[in-house]
Amino acid sequence: MEIRNGCLRPAWWQALMAAVAAVVLSVAPWLAAVVAVSLVWDALLWKPAWRSRPGRALWALIERASTAAAPHLLQDTRDAMLLPIVFPLVVYPTVLFAACAHLQPRDAPFSLPLMFAYHVLRMGPYFRFFAHACVMIHKEGHFARGLFKYGALNRVLEWYVAFYYGHVPESYRLGHTGIHHGHNNDYADVTTTLPFDRSRPWNYVLYVGEFFLYWSGLSVALYYWRKKDFDRCARMLQGTFAFYGVGVALAVLDYRIALGYFLLAHFEVMVYMSAMNYVWHAFVDPADPDNEYIHSITILDGQYKVLNEDYHVVHHLKPSLHWSLMEDEYLNNVDEYRRNRATIFRDTHEFELFFWILFKRFDLLAEHFVDLDDKMTYEQKLALVMYRLQPIDRAGPLATHNAPRPNAAATPPVDNALAKRPSSPISDSEPPVALKKEL
């Protein structure tokens, strides 16, 4: 198989995806500026306000009100603390967008400062509001019964809030839950990371191009069309046409609003979520690519906790498990993580991991990698991280075509296991020559 730039996709496809990615990633400098201001907002205003005596008293009041309202509104009272997340997500961006539209009349010069302020306020301090929207739309896609007792409220995130935060309706329910969780990052998954050499920054650019096809709903609709599941295909296209139809309607009214307020938010979330998914499934054992404990990550003592999303292995093994139980599920099954030599990091967060991958800081990945047996040397961790970043083709791992897939249930302790994988770079304590060149 011809390998170009470490990616296993055909050269013509790589060129096309690079062109798509160039458009999407054009918002990256803008996104970086918005996030930088949101971090300052968090440090100087948001955290001090909530840590103050009035802030703590207000939060206690919100907790009591949410707990009291939960039995009347929610299917599961354990979700009581989602109420002060969901309801502001419905009201706040609506008011914010309406205010900016009022302050930006069609016959007036376009105000970049106003647009910048809109995106900072929409993202929230430390991009909290943005993260809450992404996580809650994701959760809504997994709620089989719905979050609320009243059916009309159960699609409000996906079919209303999503438009302010760049999400295409139905993509989570049909693309993420239906395809991604159905195939768990294999080649049939429309967001798979397997064909990409994640140790090379350019491969993330190519991945963004493919992620656009998923996020827009195009590859999701095509997947169901090929499966002759025309009902789901039609539902996905309905979401796609609804989302981009709103964009066209805004363009008719004022193309500047459509581009600066609607499409920009759409591209922003593509950059954000493509990076997240890239990290969540960046590390795959070429000799055992279906191993869920390895090809999904777990973060312990995470620095940015949102509804226990750091336990991504748990999320894939039990996607319907309530978010409040995910940490307990990990702790109750930690021996399985140990036996499978799971991909675990400590004291970090997804975006930090993403930038370490992007900027080839494999040393930092190794420093934060958790060996539950506490037997691996730093050099072995470093080699293992690199080994799990390599691309894997449909027929099997490139570097291990002739290596038998190990039986996870019979994996011996670390010292013996390393010797039984001749194609793995962790078979001895010295990093491979290719790795030395990278470092």
Coordinates of C-alpha atoms in Angstrom, one line a residue:
M1 CA 0.0 0.0 0.0
E2 CA 1.3 3.4 -0.9
I3 CA 1.6 5.7 2.1
R4 CA 1.7 9.4 1.5
N5 CA 2.4 11.8 4.5
G6 CA 1.8 8.9 6.8
C7 CA -1.9 8.7 5.8
L8 CA -3.5 5.7 4.2
R9 CA -6.1 7.6 2.2
P10 CA -5.5 7.9 -1.6
A11 CA -3.5 10.9 -2.7
W12 CA -6.5 12.5 -4.5
W13 CA -8.6 12.2 -1.4
Q14 CA -5.9 13.7 0.8
A15 CA -5.7 16.7 -1.6
L16 CA -9.5 17.2 -1.5
M17 CA -9.6 16.9 2.3
A18 CA -6.7 19.3 2.7
A19 CA -8.6 21.9 0.7
V20 CA -11.7 21.4 2.8
A21 CA -9.7 21.6 6.0
A22 CA -8.0 24.9 4.8
V23 CA -11.4 26.5 4.8
V24 CA -12.5 25.1 8.2
L25 CA -9.2 25.8 9.9
S26 CA -9.1 29.4 8.6
V27 CA -11.1 30.3 11.8
A28 CA -8.4 28.8 14.1
P29 CA -6.6 32.2 14.8
W30 CA -10.0 33.8 15.5
L31 CA -10.9 30.9 17.8
A32 CA -7.6 31.2 19.6
A33 CA -8.2 34.9 20.3
V34 CA -11.7 34.2 21.6
V35 CA -10.5 31.4 23.9
A36 CA -7.7 33.6 25.2
V37 CA -10.2 36.3 26.2
S38 CA -12.5 33.7 27.7
L39 CA -9.6 32.4 29.9
V40 CA -8.9 36.0 31.2
W41 CA -12.7 36.4 31.9
D42 CA -12.6 33.2 33.9
A43 CA -9.6 34.0 35.9
L44 CA -10.4 37.7 36.7
L45 CA -14.2 37.7 37.0
W46 CA -16.0 34.4 36.9
K47 CA -14.1 32.3 39.4
P48 CA -13.7 35.1 42.0
A49 CA -17.4 35.9 41.7
W50 CA -18.6 32.4 42.4
R51 CA -16.0 31.9 45.1
S52 CA -17.2 35.0 47.0
R53 CA -19.7 34.7 49.8
P54 CA -22.6 36.1 47.6
G55 CA -21.6 33.7 44.8
R56 CA -21.6 30.7 47.1
A57 CA -25.0 31.7 48.5
L58 CA -26.4 32.1 45.0
W59 CA -25.1 28.7 44.0
A60 CA -26.7 27.1 47.1
L61 CA -30.0 28.7 46.1
I62 CA -29.7 27.4 42.6
E63 CA -29.0 23.9 43.9
R64 CA -32.0 23.9 46.1
A65 CA -34.3 25.2 43.3
S66 CA -32.9 22.6 40.9
T67 CA -33.4 19.8 43.3
A68 CA -36.9 20.9 44.0
A69 CA -37.8 21.2 40.4
A70 CA -36.2 17.9 39.2
P71 CA -39.0 15.5 40.2
H72 CA -41.5 17.6 38.2
L73 CA -39.4 18.1 35.1
L74 CA -36.8 15.3 34.7
Q75 CA -36.9 11.6 33.9
D76 CA -34.1 11.1 36.4
T77 CA -33.7 13.3 39.5
R78 CA -29.9 12.6 39.4
D79 CA -29.9 15.1 36.5
A80 CA -31.1 17.9 38.7
M81 CA -27.9 19.9 38.3
L82 CA -28.3 19.9 34.5
L83 CA -31.2 22.3 34.9
P84 CA -29.0 25.3 35.6
I85 CA -27.1 24.3 32.5
V86 CA -29.9 23.6 30.0
F87 CA -32.2 26.5 30.7
P88 CA -29.6 29.2 30.4
L89 CA -28.4 27.5 27.1
V90 CA -31.9 28.1 25.7
V91 CA -32.3 31.7 26.8
Y92 CA -28.9 33.2 26.9
P93 CA -27.7 32.7 23.3
T94 CA -31.2 33.8 22.0
V95 CA -31.0 37.1 23.8
L96 CA -27.3 37.6 22.9
F97 CA -27.9 37.0 19.2
A98 CA -31.0 39.2 19.1
A99 CA -29.1 42.0 20.9
C100 CA -26.2 41.8 18.4
A101 CA -28.6 41.7 15.4
H102 CA -30.3 44.8 16.8
L103 CA -26.9 46.6 17.2
Q104 CA -25.8 45.6 13.7
P105 CA -28.4 47.0 11.3
R106 CA -28.1 46.1 7.6
D107 CA -27.4 49.6 6.5
A108 CA -24.6 50.2 9.0
P109 CA -20.9 49.3 8.6
F110 CA -20.1 45.9 10.0
S111 CA -18.7 45.9 13.5
L112 CA -15.9 43.4 14.1
P113 CA -15.6 44.3 17.8
L114 CA -19.3 43.5 18.2
M115 CA -18.9 40.2 16.5
F116 CA -15.9 39.4 18.6
A117 CA -17.8 40.3 21.8
Y118 CA -20.7 38.0 20.7
H119 CA -18.4 35.0 20.3
V120 CA -16.6 35.6 23.6
L121 CA -19.9 35.9 25.4
R122 CA -21.3 32.9 23.6
M123 CA -18.3 30.8 24.5
G124 CA -18.4 31.9 28.1
P125 CA -15.5 32.0 30.7
Y126 CA -13.0 29.3 30.0
F127 CA -15.4 28.5 27.0
R128 CA -17.8 26.9 29.6
F129 CA -21.0 27.8 27.9
F130 CA -19.7 26.3 24.6
A131 CA -18.5 23.2 26.4
H132 CA -21.8 22.8 28.2
A133 CA -23.7 23.1 24.9
C134 CA -21.4 20.5 23.2
V135 CA -21.7 18.0 26.1
M136 CA -25.4 18.5 26.6
I137 CA -26.2 18.0 22.9
H138 CA -24.0 14.9 23.0
K139 CA -25.9 13.7 26.1
E140 CA -29.2 14.4 24.5
G141 CA -28.2 12.1 21.6
H142 CA -27.7 9.3 24.1
F143 CA -30.8 9.8 26.3
A144 CA -33.1 7.0 25.2
R145 CA -36.0 8.2 27.2
G146 CA -35.1 11.9 27.0
L147 CA -33.9 14.2 29.7
F148 CA -37.3 15.7 30.4
K149 CA -40.7 14.2 31.2
Y150 CA -42.3 16.3 28.6
G151 CA -41.5 15.2 25.0
A152 CA -41.5 18.7 23.5
L153 CA -38.5 19.6 25.6
N154 CA -36.4 16.6 24.7
R155 CA -35.1 17.9 21.4
V156 CA -34.7 21.5 22.3
L157 CA -30.9 21.3 22.5
E158 CA -30.4 19.5 19.2
W159 CA -33.1 21.4 17.3
Y160 CA -32.6 24.9 18.8
V161 CA -29.5 25.5 20.9
A162 CA -27.5 23.6 18.3
F163 CA -28.0 26.4 15.8
Y164 CA -26.2 28.9 18.0
Y165 CA -23.3 26.6 18.7
G166 CA -22.7 25.2 15.2
H167 CA -24.2 21.7 15.5
V168 CA -26.2 20.1 12.8
P169 CA -29.4 18.5 14.1
E170 CA -29.6 14.7 14.1
S171 CA -25.8 14.3 13.6
Y172 CA -25.3 13.1 17.2
R173 CA -28.3 10.9 17.3
L174 CA -27.6 9.3 13.9
G175 CA -23.9 9.9 13.3
H176 CA -22.4 9.7 16.8
T177 CA -24.7 7.3 18.6
G178 CA -25.7 5.2 15.5
I179 CA -22.4 5.0 13.7
H180 CA -19.5 6.0 15.9
H181 CA -20.7 3.9 18.8
G182 CA -21.8 1.1 16.5
H183 CA -18.3 0.7 14.9
N184 CA -16.1 2.1 17.7
N185 CA -13.5 3.8 15.5
D186 CA -13.1 1.0 12.9
Y187 CA -13.0 1.7 9.2
A188 CA -16.8 1.8 8.9
D189 CA -16.9 4.6 11.4
V190 CA -17.2 7.9 9.6
T191 CA -15.0 9.6 12.2
T192 CA -12.3 6.9 12.4
T193 CA -8.7 7.9 13.2
L194 CA -7.2 4.6 11.9
P195 CA -5.9 5.7 8.5
F196 CA -4.0 8.7 10.0
D197 CA -0.5 8.8 11.4
R198 CA -1.4 10.8 14.5
S199 CA 2.3 11.4 15.3
R200 CA 2.4 13.7 12.2
P201 CA 0.7 17.1 12.5
W202 CA -0.4 17.2 8.9
N203 CA -2.6 14.2 9.4
Y204 CA -4.8 16.2 11.8
V205 CA -5.4 18.6 8.9
L206 CA -6.5 15.8 6.7
Y207 CA -8.7 14.5 9.5
V208 CA -10.5 17.9 9.8
G209 CA -11.5 17.5 6.1
E210 CA -13.2 14.1 6.9
F211 CA -14.7 15.4 10.1
F212 CA -16.4 18.2 8.1
L213 CA -18.2 15.5 6.1
Y214 CA -19.4 13.9 9.3
W215 CA -20.3 17.2 11.1
S216 CA -22.3 18.5 8.1
G217 CA -24.2 15.2 8.0
L218 CA -23.0 14.3 4.5
S219 CA -21.0 11.2 5.3
V220 CA -23.7 10.1 7.8
A221 CA -26.4 10.3 5.2
L222 CA -24.2 8.5 2.7
Y223 CA -23.5 5.7 5.2
Y224 CA -27.2 5.1 5.7
W225 CA -27.9 5.3 2.0
R226 CA -25.4 2.6 1.4
K227 CA -27.0 0.5 4.1
K228 CA -30.4 1.1 2.4
D229 CA -31.7 2.6 5.6
F230 CA -33.5 5.4 3.8
D231 CA -35.4 6.5 6.9
R232 CA -32.3 7.5 8.8
C233 CA -30.7 8.9 5.7
A234 CA -33.7 11.2 5.2
R235 CA -33.6 12.2 8.9
M236 CA -30.0 13.2 8.6
L237 CA -30.6 15.1 5.4
Q238 CA -33.5 16.9 7.2
G239 CA -31.1 18.1 9.9
T240 CA -28.5 19.1 7.3
F241 CA -31.0 21.0 5.2
A242 CA -32.5 22.7 8.2
F243 CA -29.2 23.9 9.5
Y244 CA -27.8 25.2 6.2
G245 CA -31.3 26.5 5.3
V246 CA -31.1 28.8 8.4
G247 CA -27.7 29.9 7.2
V248 CA -29.1 30.7 3.7
A249 CA -32.0 32.6 5.3
L250 CA -29.7 34.7 7.3
A251 CA -27.6 35.4 4.2
V252 CA -30.6 36.7 2.4
L253 CA -31.3 39.0 5.4
D254 CA -27.6 40.0 5.9
Y255 CA -24.8 37.9 4.5
R256 CA -22.4 39.5 7.1
I257 CA -24.5 38.1 10.0
A258 CA -24.6 34.7 8.2
L259 CA -20.9 34.5 7.8
G260 CA -19.7 36.2 11.0
Y261 CA -22.2 34.9 13.5
F262 CA -23.6 31.6 12.0
L263 CA -21.0 30.0 9.8
L264 CA -18.0 31.1 11.9
A265 CA -19.6 29.3 14.9
H266 CA -20.1 26.3 12.7
F267 CA -16.5 26.1 11.8
E268 CA -15.4 26.9 15.3
V269 CA -17.1 23.8 16.7
M270 CA -15.7 21.7 13.9
V271 CA -12.2 22.6 15.0
Y272 CA -13.0 22.0 18.6
M273 CA -14.8 18.7 18.2
S274 CA -12.5 17.3 15.5
A275 CA -9.6 17.9 18.0
M276 CA -11.6 16.2 20.8
N277 CA -12.4 13.1 18.8
Y278 CA -8.9 12.9 17.4
V279 CA -7.6 12.8 21.0
W280 CA -10.2 10.4 22.3
H281 CA -9.2 7.8 19.7
A282 CA -5.6 8.8 18.9
F283 CA -4.0 5.8 20.6
V284 CA -4.6 2.4 19.1
D285 CA -2.7 -0.9 19.5
P286 CA -1.9 -2.0 15.9
A287 CA -1.9 -5.6 17.2
D288 CA -5.2 -5.3 18.9
P289 CA -7.1 -2.4 17.2
D290 CA -10.5 -3.3 18.6
N291 CA -9.4 -3.1 22.2
E292 CA -11.7 -0.6 23.7
Y293 CA -9.5 0.0 26.8
I294 CA -6.7 1.1 24.5
H295 CA -8.3 2.9 21.6
S296 CA -10.4 5.2 23.9
I297 CA -8.6 7.3 26.5
T298 CA -9.2 7.7 30.2
I299 CA -8.0 10.8 32.1
L300 CA -7.6 10.7 35.9
D301 CA -7.5 13.8 38.0
G302 CA -8.6 15.7 34.9
Q303 CA -8.2 19.5 34.8
Y304 CA -11.4 20.2 32.8
K305 CA -14.2 17.9 34.1
V306 CA -17.5 18.2 32.3
L307 CA -20.0 15.5 33.3
N308 CA -17.3 12.8 33.6
E309 CA -16.4 12.9 29.9
D310 CA -12.8 12.0 30.9
Y311 CA -13.9 8.4 31.3
H312 CA -14.2 7.8 27.6
V313 CA -13.6 4.1 27.8
V314 CA -16.6 3.8 30.1
H315 CA -18.7 5.9 27.7
H316 CA -18.0 3.5 24.9
L317 CA -18.4 0.3 26.9
K318 CA -21.6 1.5 28.5
P319 CA -22.9 4.5 26.5
S320 CA -26.2 4.6 28.3
L321 CA -24.7 4.6 31.7
H322 CA -25.6 7.7 33.7
W323 CA -22.9 10.2 33.7
S324 CA -22.8 10.4 37.6
L325 CA -21.8 6.7 37.7
M326 CA -18.9 6.7 35.3
E327 CA -16.1 7.2 37.8
D328 CA -17.5 4.4 39.9
E329 CA -17.7 2.2 36.9
Y330 CA -14.0 2.8 36.2
L331 CA -13.0 2.1 39.8
N332 CA -15.0 -1.1 39.9
N333 CA -13.3 -2.4 36.8
V334 CA -9.8 -1.0 37.2
D335 CA -8.3 -4.5 37.0
E336 CA -9.6 -4.8 33.4
Y337 CA -7.8 -1.5 32.6
R338 CA -4.7 -2.9 34.2
R339 CA -4.9 -6.2 32.3
N340 CA -5.4 -4.5 29.0
R341 CA -2.7 -1.9 29.6
A342 CA -5.3 0.8 29.0
T343 CA -4.5 4.2 27.5
I344 CA -4.7 6.4 30.7
F345 CA -3.3 9.8 31.4
R346 CA -3.2 11.8 34.6
D347 CA -3.4 15.5 35.5
T348 CA -4.2 16.9 32.1
H349 CA -7.2 17.5 29.8
E350 CA -8.1 16.6 26.2
F351 CA -6.9 19.9 24.7
E352 CA -3.5 19.6 26.4
L353 CA -3.2 16.1 25.0
F354 CA -4.2 17.4 21.6
F355 CA -1.5 20.0 21.5
W356 CA 1.1 17.6 22.8
I357 CA 0.3 15.3 19.9
L358 CA 0.1 18.2 17.4
F359 CA 3.5 19.7 18.5
K360 CA 5.1 16.3 18.9
R361 CA 5.6 16.6 22.7
F362 CA 5.6 12.8 23.0
D363 CA 7.8 13.2 26.1
L364 CA 5.0 15.0 27.9
L365 CA 2.5 12.3 26.8
A366 CA 4.9 9.7 28.3
E367 CA 5.3 11.7 31.5
H368 CA 1.5 11.8 32.0
F369 CA 0.9 8.2 30.9
V370 CA -0.4 6.0 33.7
D371 CA 0.9 2.4 34.0
L372 CA -1.4 0.8 36.6
D373 CA 1.2 -1.9 37.3
D374 CA 3.8 0.7 37.9
K375 CA 6.4 -1.4 36.1
M376 CA 7.1 0.5 32.8
T377 CA 10.1 2.8 32.5
Y378 CA 9.8 6.2 31.0
E379 CA 11.4 4.9 27.8
Q380 CA 8.9 2.1 27.5
K381 CA 6.0 4.6 28.0
L382 CA 7.5 6.8 25.3
A383 CA 7.8 4.0 22.8
L384 CA 4.3 2.7 23.6
V385 CA 2.7 6.1 23.0
M386 CA 4.5 6.3 19.6
Y387 CA 3.5 2.7 18.8
R388 CA -0.1 3.5 19.4
L389 CA -0.1 6.6 17.2
Q390 CA 0.7 4.8 13.9
P391 CA -1.9 4.3 11.1
I392 CA -3.6 1.0 10.6
D393 CA -5.0 -0.2 7.3
R394 CA -8.2 -2.2 6.7
A395 CA -6.4 -5.6 6.5
G396 CA -4.5 -5.0 9.7
P397 CA -1.7 -3.0 11.2
L398 CA 1.0 -1.9 8.8
A399 CA 3.8 -2.7 11.1
T400 CA 2.4 -5.9 12.3
H401 CA 0.7 -7.7 9.4
N402 CA 2.2 -11.0 10.5
A403 CA 1.8 -10.5 14.2
P404 CA -1.0 -12.5 15.9
R405 CA -3.5 -10.4 17.7
P406 CA -3.0 -10.9 21.5
N407 CA -5.8 -12.2 23.6
A408 CA -6.6 -9.4 26.0
A409 CA -8.0 -11.8 28.5
A410 CA -4.7 -13.7 28.5
T411 CA -2.3 -10.8 28.4
P412 CA 0.6 -11.6 30.7
P413 CA 2.2 -9.1 33.0
V414 CA 4.1 -6.2 31.5
D415 CA 7.5 -7.7 31.6
N416 CA 6.5 -10.8 29.6
A417 CA 4.0 -9.1 27.4
L418 CA 6.6 -6.8 26.0
A419 CA 8.7 -9.7 24.9
K420 CA 5.7 -11.4 23.2
R421 CA 5.1 -8.5 20.7
P422 CA 8.1 -8.6 18.4
S423 CA 6.7 -5.8 16.2
S424 CA 6.0 -3.5 19.0
P425 CA 8.5 -0.8 19.7
I426 CA 8.2 -1.4 23.4
S427 CA 9.8 -4.9 23.1
D428 CA 12.9 -3.4 24.7
S429 CA 13.5 -0.4 26.9
E430 CA 15.4 1.7 24.2
P431 CA 13.2 3.9 21.9
P432 CA 13.3 2.9 18.3
V433 CA 15.6 4.8 15.9
A434 CA 12.6 6.6 14.2
L435 CA 11.5 7.8 17.6
K436 CA 14.9 9.2 18.4
K437 CA 14.8 11.2 15.2
E438 CA 11.4 12.6 16.2
L439 CA 12.8 13.7 19.6

